[in-house]
Coordinates of C-alpha atoms in Angstrom, one line a residue:
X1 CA -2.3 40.0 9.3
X2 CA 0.9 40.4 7.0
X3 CA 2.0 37.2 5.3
X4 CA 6.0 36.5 6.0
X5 CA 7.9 36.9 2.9
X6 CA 8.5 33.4 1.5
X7 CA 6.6 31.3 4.0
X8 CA 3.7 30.3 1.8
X9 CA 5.1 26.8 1.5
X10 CA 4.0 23.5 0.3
X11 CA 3.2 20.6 2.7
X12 CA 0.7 18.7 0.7
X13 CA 1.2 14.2 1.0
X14 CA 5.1 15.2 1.8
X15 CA 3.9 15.1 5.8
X16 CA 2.9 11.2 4.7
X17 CA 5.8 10.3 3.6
X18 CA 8.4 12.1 6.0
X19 CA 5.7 10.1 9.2
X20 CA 6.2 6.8 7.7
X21 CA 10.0 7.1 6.7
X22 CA 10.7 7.9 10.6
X23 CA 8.5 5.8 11.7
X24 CA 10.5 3.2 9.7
X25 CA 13.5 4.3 11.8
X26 CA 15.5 4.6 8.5
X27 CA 17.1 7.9 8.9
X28 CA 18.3 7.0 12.5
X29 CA 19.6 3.3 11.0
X30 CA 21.4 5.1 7.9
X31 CA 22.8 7.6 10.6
X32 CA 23.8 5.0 12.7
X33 CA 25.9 3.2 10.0
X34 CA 27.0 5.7 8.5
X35 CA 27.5 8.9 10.4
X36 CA 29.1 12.0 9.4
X37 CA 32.6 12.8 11.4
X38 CA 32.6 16.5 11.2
X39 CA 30.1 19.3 12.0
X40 CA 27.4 19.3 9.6
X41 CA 23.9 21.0 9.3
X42 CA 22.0 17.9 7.5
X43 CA 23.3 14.2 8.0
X44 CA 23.0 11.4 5.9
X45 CA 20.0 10.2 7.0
X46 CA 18.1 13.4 6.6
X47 CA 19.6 13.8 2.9
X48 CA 18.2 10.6 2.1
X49 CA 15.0 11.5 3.4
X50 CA 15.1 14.7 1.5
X51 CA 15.7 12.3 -1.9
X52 CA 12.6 10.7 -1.1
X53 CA 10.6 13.7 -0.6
X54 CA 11.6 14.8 -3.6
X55 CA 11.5 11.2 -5.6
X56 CA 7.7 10.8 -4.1
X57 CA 6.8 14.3 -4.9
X58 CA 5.8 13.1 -8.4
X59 CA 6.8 16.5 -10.0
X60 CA 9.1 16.5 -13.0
X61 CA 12.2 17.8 -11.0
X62 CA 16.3 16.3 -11.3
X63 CA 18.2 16.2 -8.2
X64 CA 21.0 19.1 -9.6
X65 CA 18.4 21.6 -8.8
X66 CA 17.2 20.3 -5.9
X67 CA 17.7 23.7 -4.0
X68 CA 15.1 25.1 -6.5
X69 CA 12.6 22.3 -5.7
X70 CA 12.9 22.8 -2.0
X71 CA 12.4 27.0 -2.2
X72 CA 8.6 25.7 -2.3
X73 CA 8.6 23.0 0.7
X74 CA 8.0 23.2 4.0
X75 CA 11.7 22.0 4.7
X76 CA 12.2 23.1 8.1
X77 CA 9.1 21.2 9.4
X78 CA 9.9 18.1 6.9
X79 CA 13.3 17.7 7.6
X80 CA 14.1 19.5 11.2
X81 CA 14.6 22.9 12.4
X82 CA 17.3 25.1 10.6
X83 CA 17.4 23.5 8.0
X84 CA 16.6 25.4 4.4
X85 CA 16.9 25.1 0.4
X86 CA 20.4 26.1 0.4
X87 CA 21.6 23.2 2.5
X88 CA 20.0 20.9 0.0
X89 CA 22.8 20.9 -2.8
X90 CA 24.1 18.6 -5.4
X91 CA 27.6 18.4 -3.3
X92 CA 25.6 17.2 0.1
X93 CA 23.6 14.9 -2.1
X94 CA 27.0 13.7 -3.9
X95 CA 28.6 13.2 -0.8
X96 CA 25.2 11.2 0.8
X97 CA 25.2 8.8 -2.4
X98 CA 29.1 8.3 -1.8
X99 CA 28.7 7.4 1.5
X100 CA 26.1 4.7 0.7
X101 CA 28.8 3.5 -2.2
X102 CA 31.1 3.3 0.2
X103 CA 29.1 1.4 2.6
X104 CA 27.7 -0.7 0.0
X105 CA 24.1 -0.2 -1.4
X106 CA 22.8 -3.9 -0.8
X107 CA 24.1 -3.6 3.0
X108 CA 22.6 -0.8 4.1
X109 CA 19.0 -1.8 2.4
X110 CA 18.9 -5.2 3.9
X111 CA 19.8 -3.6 7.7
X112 CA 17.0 -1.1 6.7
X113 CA 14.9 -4.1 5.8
X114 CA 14.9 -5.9 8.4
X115 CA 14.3 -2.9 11.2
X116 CA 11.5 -2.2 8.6
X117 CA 10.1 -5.7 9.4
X118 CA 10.9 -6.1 12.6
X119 CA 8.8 -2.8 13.7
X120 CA 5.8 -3.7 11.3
X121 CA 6.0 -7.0 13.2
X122 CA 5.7 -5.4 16.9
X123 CA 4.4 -1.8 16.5
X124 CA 1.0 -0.3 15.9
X125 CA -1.0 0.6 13.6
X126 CA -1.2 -3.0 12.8
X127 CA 1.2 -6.4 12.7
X128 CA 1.2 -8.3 10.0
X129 CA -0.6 -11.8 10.1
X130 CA 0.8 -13.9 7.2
X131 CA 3.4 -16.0 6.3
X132 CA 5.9 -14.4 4.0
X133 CA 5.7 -15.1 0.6
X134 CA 8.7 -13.4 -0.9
X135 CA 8.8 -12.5 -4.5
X136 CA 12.2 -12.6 -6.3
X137 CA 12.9 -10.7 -10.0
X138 CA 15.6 -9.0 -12.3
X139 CA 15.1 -6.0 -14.6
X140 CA 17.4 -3.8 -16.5
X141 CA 17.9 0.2 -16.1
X142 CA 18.9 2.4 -19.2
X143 CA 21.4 5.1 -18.7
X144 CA 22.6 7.5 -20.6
X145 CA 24.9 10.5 -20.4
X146 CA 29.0 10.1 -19.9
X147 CA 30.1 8.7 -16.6
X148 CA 33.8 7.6 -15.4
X149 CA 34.0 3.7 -16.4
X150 CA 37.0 3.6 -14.6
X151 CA 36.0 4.8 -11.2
X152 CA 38.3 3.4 -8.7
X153 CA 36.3 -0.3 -7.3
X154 CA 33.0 -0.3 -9.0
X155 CA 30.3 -2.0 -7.4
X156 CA 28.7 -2.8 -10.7
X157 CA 29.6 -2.3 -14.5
X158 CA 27.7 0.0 -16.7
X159 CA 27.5 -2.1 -20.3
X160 CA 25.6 -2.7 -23.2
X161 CA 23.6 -6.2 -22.7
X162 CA 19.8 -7.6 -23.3
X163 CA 17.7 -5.0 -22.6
X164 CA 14.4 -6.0 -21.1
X165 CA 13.1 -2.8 -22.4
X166 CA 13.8 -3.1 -25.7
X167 CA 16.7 -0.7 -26.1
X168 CA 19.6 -2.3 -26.8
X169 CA 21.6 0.6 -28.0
X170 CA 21.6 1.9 -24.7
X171 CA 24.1 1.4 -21.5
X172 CA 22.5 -0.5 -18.8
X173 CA 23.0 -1.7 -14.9
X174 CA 20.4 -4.4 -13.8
X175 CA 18.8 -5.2 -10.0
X176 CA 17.5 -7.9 -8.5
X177 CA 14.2 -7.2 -6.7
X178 CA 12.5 -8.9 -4.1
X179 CA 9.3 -8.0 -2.8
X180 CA 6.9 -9.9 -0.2
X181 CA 3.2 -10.4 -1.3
X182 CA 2.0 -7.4 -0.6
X183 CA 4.7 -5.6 -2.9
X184 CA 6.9 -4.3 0.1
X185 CA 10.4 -4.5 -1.0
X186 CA 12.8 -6.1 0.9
X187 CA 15.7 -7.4 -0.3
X188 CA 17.4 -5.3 -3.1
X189 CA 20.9 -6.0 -5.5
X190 CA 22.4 -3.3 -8.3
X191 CA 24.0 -5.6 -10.6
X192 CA 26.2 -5.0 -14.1
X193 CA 24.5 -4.7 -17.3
X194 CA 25.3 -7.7 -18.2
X195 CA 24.5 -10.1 -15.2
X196 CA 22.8 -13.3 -15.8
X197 CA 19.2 -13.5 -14.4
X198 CA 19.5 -17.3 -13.2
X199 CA 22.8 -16.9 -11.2
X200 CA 21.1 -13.7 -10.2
X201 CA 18.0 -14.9 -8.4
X202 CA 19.4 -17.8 -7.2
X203 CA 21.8 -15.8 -5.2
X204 CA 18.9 -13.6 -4.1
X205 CA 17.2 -16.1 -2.8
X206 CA 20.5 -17.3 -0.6
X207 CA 21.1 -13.5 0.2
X208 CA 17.7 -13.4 1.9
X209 CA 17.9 -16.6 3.5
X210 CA 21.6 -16.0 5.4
X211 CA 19.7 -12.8 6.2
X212 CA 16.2 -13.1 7.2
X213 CA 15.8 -15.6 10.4
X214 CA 12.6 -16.5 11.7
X215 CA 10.3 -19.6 12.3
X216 CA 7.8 -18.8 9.7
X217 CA 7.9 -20.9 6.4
X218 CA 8.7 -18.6 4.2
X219 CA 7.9 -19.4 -0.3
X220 CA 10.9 -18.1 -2.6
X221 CA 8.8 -17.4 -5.4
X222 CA 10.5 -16.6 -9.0
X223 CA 9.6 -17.1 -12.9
X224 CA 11.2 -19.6 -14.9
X225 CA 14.2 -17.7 -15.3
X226 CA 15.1 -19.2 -11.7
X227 CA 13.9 -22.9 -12.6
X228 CA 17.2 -24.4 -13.7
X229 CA 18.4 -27.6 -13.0
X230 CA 21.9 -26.3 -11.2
X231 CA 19.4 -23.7 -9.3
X232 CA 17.4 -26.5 -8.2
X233 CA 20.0 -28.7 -7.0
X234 CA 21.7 -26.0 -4.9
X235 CA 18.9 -25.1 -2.7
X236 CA 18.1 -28.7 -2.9
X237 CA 15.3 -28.8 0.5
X238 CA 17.1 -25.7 2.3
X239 CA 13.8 -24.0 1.2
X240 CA 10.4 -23.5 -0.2
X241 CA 10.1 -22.0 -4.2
X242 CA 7.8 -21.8 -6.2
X243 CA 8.6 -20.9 -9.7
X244 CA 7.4 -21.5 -13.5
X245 CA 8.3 -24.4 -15.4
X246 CA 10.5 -23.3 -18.9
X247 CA 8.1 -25.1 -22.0
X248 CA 12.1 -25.5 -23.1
X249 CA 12.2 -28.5 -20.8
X250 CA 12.0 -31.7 -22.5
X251 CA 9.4 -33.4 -19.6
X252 CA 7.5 -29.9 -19.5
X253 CA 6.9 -29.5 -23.6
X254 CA 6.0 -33.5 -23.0
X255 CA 3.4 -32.8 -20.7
X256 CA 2.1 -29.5 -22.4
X257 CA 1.4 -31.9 -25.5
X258 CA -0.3 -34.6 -23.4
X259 CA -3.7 -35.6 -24.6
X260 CA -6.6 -37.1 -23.0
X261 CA -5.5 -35.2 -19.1
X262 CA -8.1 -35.5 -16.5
X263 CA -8.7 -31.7 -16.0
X264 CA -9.8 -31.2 -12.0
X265 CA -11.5 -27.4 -11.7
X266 CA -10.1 -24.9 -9.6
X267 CA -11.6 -22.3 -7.2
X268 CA -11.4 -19.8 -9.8
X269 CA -13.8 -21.5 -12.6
X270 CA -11.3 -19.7 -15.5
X271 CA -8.6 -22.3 -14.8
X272 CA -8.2 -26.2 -14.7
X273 CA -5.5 -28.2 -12.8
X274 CA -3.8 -31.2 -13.3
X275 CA -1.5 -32.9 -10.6
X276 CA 1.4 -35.2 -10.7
X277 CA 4.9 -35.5 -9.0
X278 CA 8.5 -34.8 -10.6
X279 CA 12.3 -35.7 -9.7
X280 CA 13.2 -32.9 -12.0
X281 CA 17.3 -32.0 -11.2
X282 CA 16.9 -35.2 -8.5
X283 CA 14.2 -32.7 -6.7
X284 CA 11.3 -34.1 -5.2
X285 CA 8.8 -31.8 -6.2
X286 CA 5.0 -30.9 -7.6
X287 CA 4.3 -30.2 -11.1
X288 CA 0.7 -28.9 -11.6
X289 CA -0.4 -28.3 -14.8
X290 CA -2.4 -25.7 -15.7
X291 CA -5.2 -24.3 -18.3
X292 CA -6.7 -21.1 -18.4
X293 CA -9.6 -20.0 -20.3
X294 CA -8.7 -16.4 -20.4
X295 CA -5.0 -16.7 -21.5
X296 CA -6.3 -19.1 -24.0
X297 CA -8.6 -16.5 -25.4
X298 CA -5.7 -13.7 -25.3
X299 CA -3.1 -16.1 -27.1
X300 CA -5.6 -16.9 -29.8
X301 CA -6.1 -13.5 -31.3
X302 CA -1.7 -13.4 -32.2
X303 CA -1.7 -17.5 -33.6
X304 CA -3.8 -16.8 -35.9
X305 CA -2.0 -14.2 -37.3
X306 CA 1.2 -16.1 -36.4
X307 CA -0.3 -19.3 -38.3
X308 CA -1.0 -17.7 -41.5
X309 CA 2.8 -16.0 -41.6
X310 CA 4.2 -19.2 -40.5
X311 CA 2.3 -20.9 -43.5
X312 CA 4.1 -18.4 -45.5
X313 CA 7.2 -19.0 -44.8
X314 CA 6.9 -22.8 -45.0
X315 CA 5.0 -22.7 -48.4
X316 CA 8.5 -21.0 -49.3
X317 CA 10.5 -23.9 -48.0
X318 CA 8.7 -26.6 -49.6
X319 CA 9.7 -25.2 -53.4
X320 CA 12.7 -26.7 -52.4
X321 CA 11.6 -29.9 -52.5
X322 CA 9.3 -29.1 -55.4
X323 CA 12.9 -28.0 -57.2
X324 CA 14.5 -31.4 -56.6
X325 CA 14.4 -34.1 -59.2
X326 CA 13.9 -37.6 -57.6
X327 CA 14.8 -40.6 -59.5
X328 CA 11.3 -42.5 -59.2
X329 CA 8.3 -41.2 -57.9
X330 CA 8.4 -43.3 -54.7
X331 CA 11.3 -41.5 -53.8
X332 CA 9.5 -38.0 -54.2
X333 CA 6.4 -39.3 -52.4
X334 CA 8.8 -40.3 -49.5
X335 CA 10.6 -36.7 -49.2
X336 CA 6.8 -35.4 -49.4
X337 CA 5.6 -37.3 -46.7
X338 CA 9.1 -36.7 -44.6
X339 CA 8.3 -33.2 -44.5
X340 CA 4.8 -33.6 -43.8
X341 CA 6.1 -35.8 -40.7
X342 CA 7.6 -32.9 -39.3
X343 CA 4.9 -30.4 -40.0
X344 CA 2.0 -31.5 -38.6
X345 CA -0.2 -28.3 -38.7
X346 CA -0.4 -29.0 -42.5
X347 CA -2.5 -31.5 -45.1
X348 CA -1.1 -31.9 -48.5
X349 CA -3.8 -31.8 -51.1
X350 CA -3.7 -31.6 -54.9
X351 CA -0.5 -33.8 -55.4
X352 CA 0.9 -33.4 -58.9
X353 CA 3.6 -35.6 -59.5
X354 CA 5.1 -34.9 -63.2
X355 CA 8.2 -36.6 -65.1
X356 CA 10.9 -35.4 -67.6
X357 CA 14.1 -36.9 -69.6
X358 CA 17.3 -35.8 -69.4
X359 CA 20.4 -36.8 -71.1
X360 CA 22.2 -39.8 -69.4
X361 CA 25.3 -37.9 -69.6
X362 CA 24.3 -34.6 -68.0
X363 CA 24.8 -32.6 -71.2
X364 CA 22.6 -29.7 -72.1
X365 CA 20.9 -29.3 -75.5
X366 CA 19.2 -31.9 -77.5
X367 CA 19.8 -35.2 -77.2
X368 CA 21.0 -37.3 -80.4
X369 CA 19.1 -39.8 -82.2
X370 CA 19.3 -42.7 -80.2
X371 CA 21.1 -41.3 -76.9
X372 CA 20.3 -43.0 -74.2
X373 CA 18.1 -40.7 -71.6
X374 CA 17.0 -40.4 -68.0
X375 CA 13.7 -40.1 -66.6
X376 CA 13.2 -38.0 -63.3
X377 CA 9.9 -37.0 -61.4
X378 CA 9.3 -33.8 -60.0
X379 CA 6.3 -33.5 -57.1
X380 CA 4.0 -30.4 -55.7
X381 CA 1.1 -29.5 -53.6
X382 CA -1.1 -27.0 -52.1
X383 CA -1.1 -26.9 -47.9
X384 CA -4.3 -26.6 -45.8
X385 CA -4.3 -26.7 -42.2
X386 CA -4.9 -29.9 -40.2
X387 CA -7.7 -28.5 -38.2
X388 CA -7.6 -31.0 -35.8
X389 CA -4.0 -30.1 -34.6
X390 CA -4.6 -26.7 -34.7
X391 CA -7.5 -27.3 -32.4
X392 CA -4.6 -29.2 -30.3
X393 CA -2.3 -26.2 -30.8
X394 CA -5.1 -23.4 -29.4
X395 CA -5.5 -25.7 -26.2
X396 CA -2.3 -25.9 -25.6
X397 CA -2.1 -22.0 -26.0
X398 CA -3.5 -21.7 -22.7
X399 CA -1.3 -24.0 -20.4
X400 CA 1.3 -23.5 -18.5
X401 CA 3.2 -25.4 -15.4
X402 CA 4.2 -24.4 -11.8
X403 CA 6.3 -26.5 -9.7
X404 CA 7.5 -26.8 -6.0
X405 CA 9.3 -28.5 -3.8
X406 CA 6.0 -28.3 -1.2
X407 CA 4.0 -31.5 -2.3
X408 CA 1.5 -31.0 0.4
X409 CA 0.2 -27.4 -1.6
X410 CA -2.6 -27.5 -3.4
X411 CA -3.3 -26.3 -7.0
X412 CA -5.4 -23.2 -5.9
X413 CA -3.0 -21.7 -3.4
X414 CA 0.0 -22.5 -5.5
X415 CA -1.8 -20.8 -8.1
X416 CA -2.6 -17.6 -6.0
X417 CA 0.5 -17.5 -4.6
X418 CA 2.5 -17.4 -7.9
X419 CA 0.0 -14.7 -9.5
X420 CA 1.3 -12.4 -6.7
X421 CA 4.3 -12.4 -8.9
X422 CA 2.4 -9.9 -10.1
X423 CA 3.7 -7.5 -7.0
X424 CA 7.5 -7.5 -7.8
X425 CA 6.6 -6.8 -11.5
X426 CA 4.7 -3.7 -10.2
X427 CA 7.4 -2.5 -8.1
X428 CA 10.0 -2.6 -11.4
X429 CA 6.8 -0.5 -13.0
X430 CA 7.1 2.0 -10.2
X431 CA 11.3 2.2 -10.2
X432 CA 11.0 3.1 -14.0
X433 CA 8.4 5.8 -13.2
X434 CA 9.8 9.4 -15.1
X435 CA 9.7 10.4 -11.4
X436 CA 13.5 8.6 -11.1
X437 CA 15.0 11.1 -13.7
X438 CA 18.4 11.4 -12.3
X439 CA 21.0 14.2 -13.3
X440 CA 23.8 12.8 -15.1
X441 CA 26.3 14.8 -12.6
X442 CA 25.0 12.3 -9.9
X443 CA 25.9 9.3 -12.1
X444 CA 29.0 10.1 -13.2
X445 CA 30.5 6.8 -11.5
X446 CA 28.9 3.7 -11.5
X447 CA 29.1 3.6 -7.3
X448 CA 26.9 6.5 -7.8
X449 CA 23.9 4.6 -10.1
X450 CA 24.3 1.9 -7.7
X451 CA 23.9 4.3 -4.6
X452 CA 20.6 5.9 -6.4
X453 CA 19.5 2.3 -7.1
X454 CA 19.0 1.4 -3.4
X455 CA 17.6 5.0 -3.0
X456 CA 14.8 4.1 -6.0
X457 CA 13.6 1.1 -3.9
X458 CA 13.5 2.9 -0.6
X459 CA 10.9 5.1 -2.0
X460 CA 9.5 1.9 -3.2
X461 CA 9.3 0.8 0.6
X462 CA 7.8 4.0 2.1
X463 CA 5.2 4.0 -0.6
X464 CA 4.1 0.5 -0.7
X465 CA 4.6 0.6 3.4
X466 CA 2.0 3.4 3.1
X467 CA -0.3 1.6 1.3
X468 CA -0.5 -1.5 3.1
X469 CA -0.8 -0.2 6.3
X470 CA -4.0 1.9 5.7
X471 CA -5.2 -0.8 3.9
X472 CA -5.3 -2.8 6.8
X473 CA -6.3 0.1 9.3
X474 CA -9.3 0.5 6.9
X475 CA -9.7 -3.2 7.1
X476 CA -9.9 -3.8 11.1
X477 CA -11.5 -0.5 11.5
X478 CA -14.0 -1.6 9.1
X479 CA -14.2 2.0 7.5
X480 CA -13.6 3.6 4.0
X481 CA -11.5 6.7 2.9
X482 CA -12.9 9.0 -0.2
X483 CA -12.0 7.7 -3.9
X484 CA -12.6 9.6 -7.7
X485 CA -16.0 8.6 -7.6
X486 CA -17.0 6.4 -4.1
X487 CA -15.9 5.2 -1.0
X488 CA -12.9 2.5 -1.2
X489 CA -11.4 0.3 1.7
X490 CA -8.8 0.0 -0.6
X491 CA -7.2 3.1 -1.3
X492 CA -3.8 3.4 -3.8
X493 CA -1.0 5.2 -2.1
X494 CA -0.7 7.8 -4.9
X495 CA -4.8 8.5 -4.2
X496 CA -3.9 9.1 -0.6
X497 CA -1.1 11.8 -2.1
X498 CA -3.6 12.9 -4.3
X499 CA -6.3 14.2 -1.7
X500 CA -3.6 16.3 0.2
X501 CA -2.1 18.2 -2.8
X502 CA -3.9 21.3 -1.4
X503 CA -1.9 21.3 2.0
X504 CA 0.2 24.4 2.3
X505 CA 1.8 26.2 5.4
X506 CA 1.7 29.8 6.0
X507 CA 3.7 32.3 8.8
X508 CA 1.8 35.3 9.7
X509 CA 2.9 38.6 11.6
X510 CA 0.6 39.0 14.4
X511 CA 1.0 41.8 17.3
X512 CA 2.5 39.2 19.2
X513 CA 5.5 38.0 17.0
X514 CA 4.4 35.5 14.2
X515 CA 2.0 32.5 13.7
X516 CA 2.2 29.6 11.3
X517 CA -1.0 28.4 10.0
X518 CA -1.9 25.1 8.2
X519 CA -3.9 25.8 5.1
X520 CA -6.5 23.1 3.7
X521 CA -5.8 20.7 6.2
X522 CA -9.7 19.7 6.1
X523 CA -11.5 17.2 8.7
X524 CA -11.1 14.3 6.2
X525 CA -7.4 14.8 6.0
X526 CA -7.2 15.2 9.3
X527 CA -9.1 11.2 10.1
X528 CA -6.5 9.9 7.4
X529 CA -3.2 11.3 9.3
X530 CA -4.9 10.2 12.2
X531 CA -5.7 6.2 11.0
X532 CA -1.3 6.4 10.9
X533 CA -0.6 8.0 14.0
X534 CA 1.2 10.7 15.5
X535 CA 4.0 10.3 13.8
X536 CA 2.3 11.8 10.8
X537 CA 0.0 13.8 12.5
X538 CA 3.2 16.2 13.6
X539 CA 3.7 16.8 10.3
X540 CA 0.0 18.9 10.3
X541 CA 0.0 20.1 13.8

């Protein structure tokens, strides 16, 4: 049988992720909200689902030649009959992202949100069990290229500001993140370069609160950047947070210091815990303070290092006092020991204290027979360490405090629940991936990066989405899917993508008229497509 010119076409994981973005309902949401007027060939929603196909296609591709990307997908069964490369162009895709500006980014995400939750919540596979634990974070974007600054009302401000990647010389717009435990996105903000991270979480926290009703207690979990006392005293008992205590904080650098604590273990035998109660910001609240062997360990191997520089640099500053002449040598004892007081990492040992005449008057040269001269006394020494307090200093390397406003948790979940932190921080990982190169003539207005921002983190939520919910198929259905090397009931999302990289479609001619065929679609494909349902399995049918 002849093959149809052009029809061997790629499928491979893209089947995955067009299943679980319907399934989502987001391309019937975005085309409720924001529909197109006029005739049109591909609406809103489908161009956004396009984006993601090509955003999760992992290929090194920029949107402004999207058309060229598509010649080699399946895009009539991906995105809907009649619809080919050439309709996938950057003015469709220009128009899409101006349309989400218009709407606003933030808006549209949260109603995506919460129809995302609302049909993991009631529809099969499987329904989520646990109470929400809902992550909250801030990172910063670099962008470069020229874009129009002065682009009529701009949802956010492209500036220079404090780069949390290091690159300062670089424009930047910032988002706020928030994530629940299991790294599913849900709440998303584009803000200026130059936004503050503590008003910023703070009014994530709110935002998801006004918008997110439901009977479960739901833990607003954030890093210390959130723990401030005008933070605290807003929310005030409205809600549960969790969040890490600044060492900045007078009462928290008092307690890291404390000697003699009464260290309780924890489940996990690498950490200790230490309980007491705080009216930090006039908050009822939890401190627990904790020790872990393995940060200890990790911190160690950089104070050394640290120490010896520091020693250094202080070795420098104490010439000065070696420099000065005292008038007696009380007096230079007493600077000596001052300085001492304030450094306690140090000994002094081998102190010389020597004395000179000088002329009463000030004069230089040599004195006259008979002037009248004035003794001074000059004072130095060698440092060593005070190995006791540097014992002190290594134990304190590996503490740390978390507090709450839930005095009835205990150390060990508290402590499990803030390590998930750990999910929101992957999340940022993934929206910095090189797979989120952008062509500059999509950003050439700040509504634009702000409109591609909420598209970054919708591709967040179909892959993490993915993830979770074959993780917990696997789970019920006690049964494992193929890994590099074994069998895993705990499959990544990009390994899933991985084992369908093969899958290609093909149209034949036959006597009849023409036939398409699936190619590589093997029997252990075929059980994963069918552990998410049909709405996937159409995609290979």
């Amino acid at each position: 049988m002849a093959l149809v010119d052009g029809s061997n076409v790629t499928i491979s994981h893209l089947g995955l992720v067009a299943g679980v973005y319907d399934s989502l309902g987001i391309g019937d949401l975005i085309d409720e909200l924001i529909p197109k007027k006029r005739h049109h060939i591909v609406s809103h929603g489908t161009a956004v689902k396009a984006l993601l196909l090509n955003s999760l296609g992992f290929v090194e591709r920029r949107l402004y030649i999207m058309p060229d990307y598509f010649d080699d997908i399946a895009t009539e069964r991906l995105l809907g009959q009649g619809i080919h490369p050439e309709h996938l162009n950057e003015s469709l895709f220009g128009e899409t992202l101006d349309a989400i500006a218009r709407f606003n980014p933030t808006k549209l995400f949260t109603a995506i949100s919460l129809t995302m939750m609302k049909k993991l919540a009631s529809e099969p596979p499987v329904k989520p069990q646990e109470s929400p634990r809902l992550h909250h974070d801030t990172s910063s974007f670099k962008v470069t290229g020229e874009y129009d600054s002065d682009f009529g009302t701009r949802l956010i401000q492209i500036v220079r500001g404090h780069s949390k990647d290091h690159r300062n010389d670089l424009n930047q717009f910032a988002m706020t993140l928030v994530t629940n435990q299991h790294g599913i996105p849900v709440f998303m903000e584009p803000l200026s370069g130059n936004a503050s991270d503590k008003k910023s979480l703070l009014r994530s926290i709110q935002a998801v609160r006004n918008n997110l009703v439901t009977d479960q207690r739901i833990y607003h979990i954030a890093d210390s950047a959130f723990y401030t006392k005008l933070n605290l005293q807003t929310l005030g008992t409205q809600c549960y947070w969790i969040s890490h205590v600044p060492n900045t904080i007078k009462e928290a650098k008092t307690l890291i210091h404390q000697e003699g604590i009464t260290w309780q273990p924890c489940t996990d035998e690498r950490y200790h815990s230490y309980e007491l109660t705080s009216e930090y910001a006039g908050i009822p609240q939890k401190w627990v303070l904790y020790h872990s062997r393995d940060q200890q360990t990790r911190s160690e191997k950089k104070f050394t290092s640290r120490i010896e520089k520091q020693r250094k640099n202080d070795e420098t500053a104490l010439k000065k006092i070696f420099a000065h002449e005292y008038a007696c040598e009380t007096d230079a004892r007493a600077e000596l020991e001052r300085w001492f007081g304030k450094h306690h990492r140090y000994l002094p040992f081998n102190i010389q204290i020597t004395s000179k005449n000088h002329r009463a008057n000030g004069k230089k040269g040599r004195p006259k027979n008979g002037e009248e001269l004035k003794e001074v006394f000059l004072i130095s020494c060698k440092l060593m360490f005070n190995d006791e307090e540097v014992r002190r200093e290594k134990e304190r390397l590996g503490r740390f405090i978390l507090a709450t406003n839930d005095c009835e948790i205990d150390p060990d979940t508290l402590l499990d629940w803030y390590k998930e932190q750990g999910a929101v921080e992957r999340g940022f990982r993934f929206l910095k991936d090189n797979s989120f190169h952008i062509s500059e003539i999509f950003l050439k207005n700040p509504n634009r990066i702000a409109a591609v921002s909420m598209l970054m983190v919708l591709s967040l939520m179909v892959y993490t989405v993915t993830q979770w919910q074959i993780r917990e198929i696997l789970r019920e259905q006690k049964t494992t899917v193929r890994d590099v090397k074994k069998q895993t009931a705990k499959p990544t999302t990009k390994r899933i993508y991985h084992l369908f990289r093969r899958v290609r479609q093909i149209e034949e001619v036959t006597d009849t008229g023409f036939k398409c065929r699936i190619l590589n679609y093997t029997d252990e494909l075929q059980d994963i497509t069918r552990l998410f349902g049909s709405g996937v399995e159409k995609y290979y049918a």
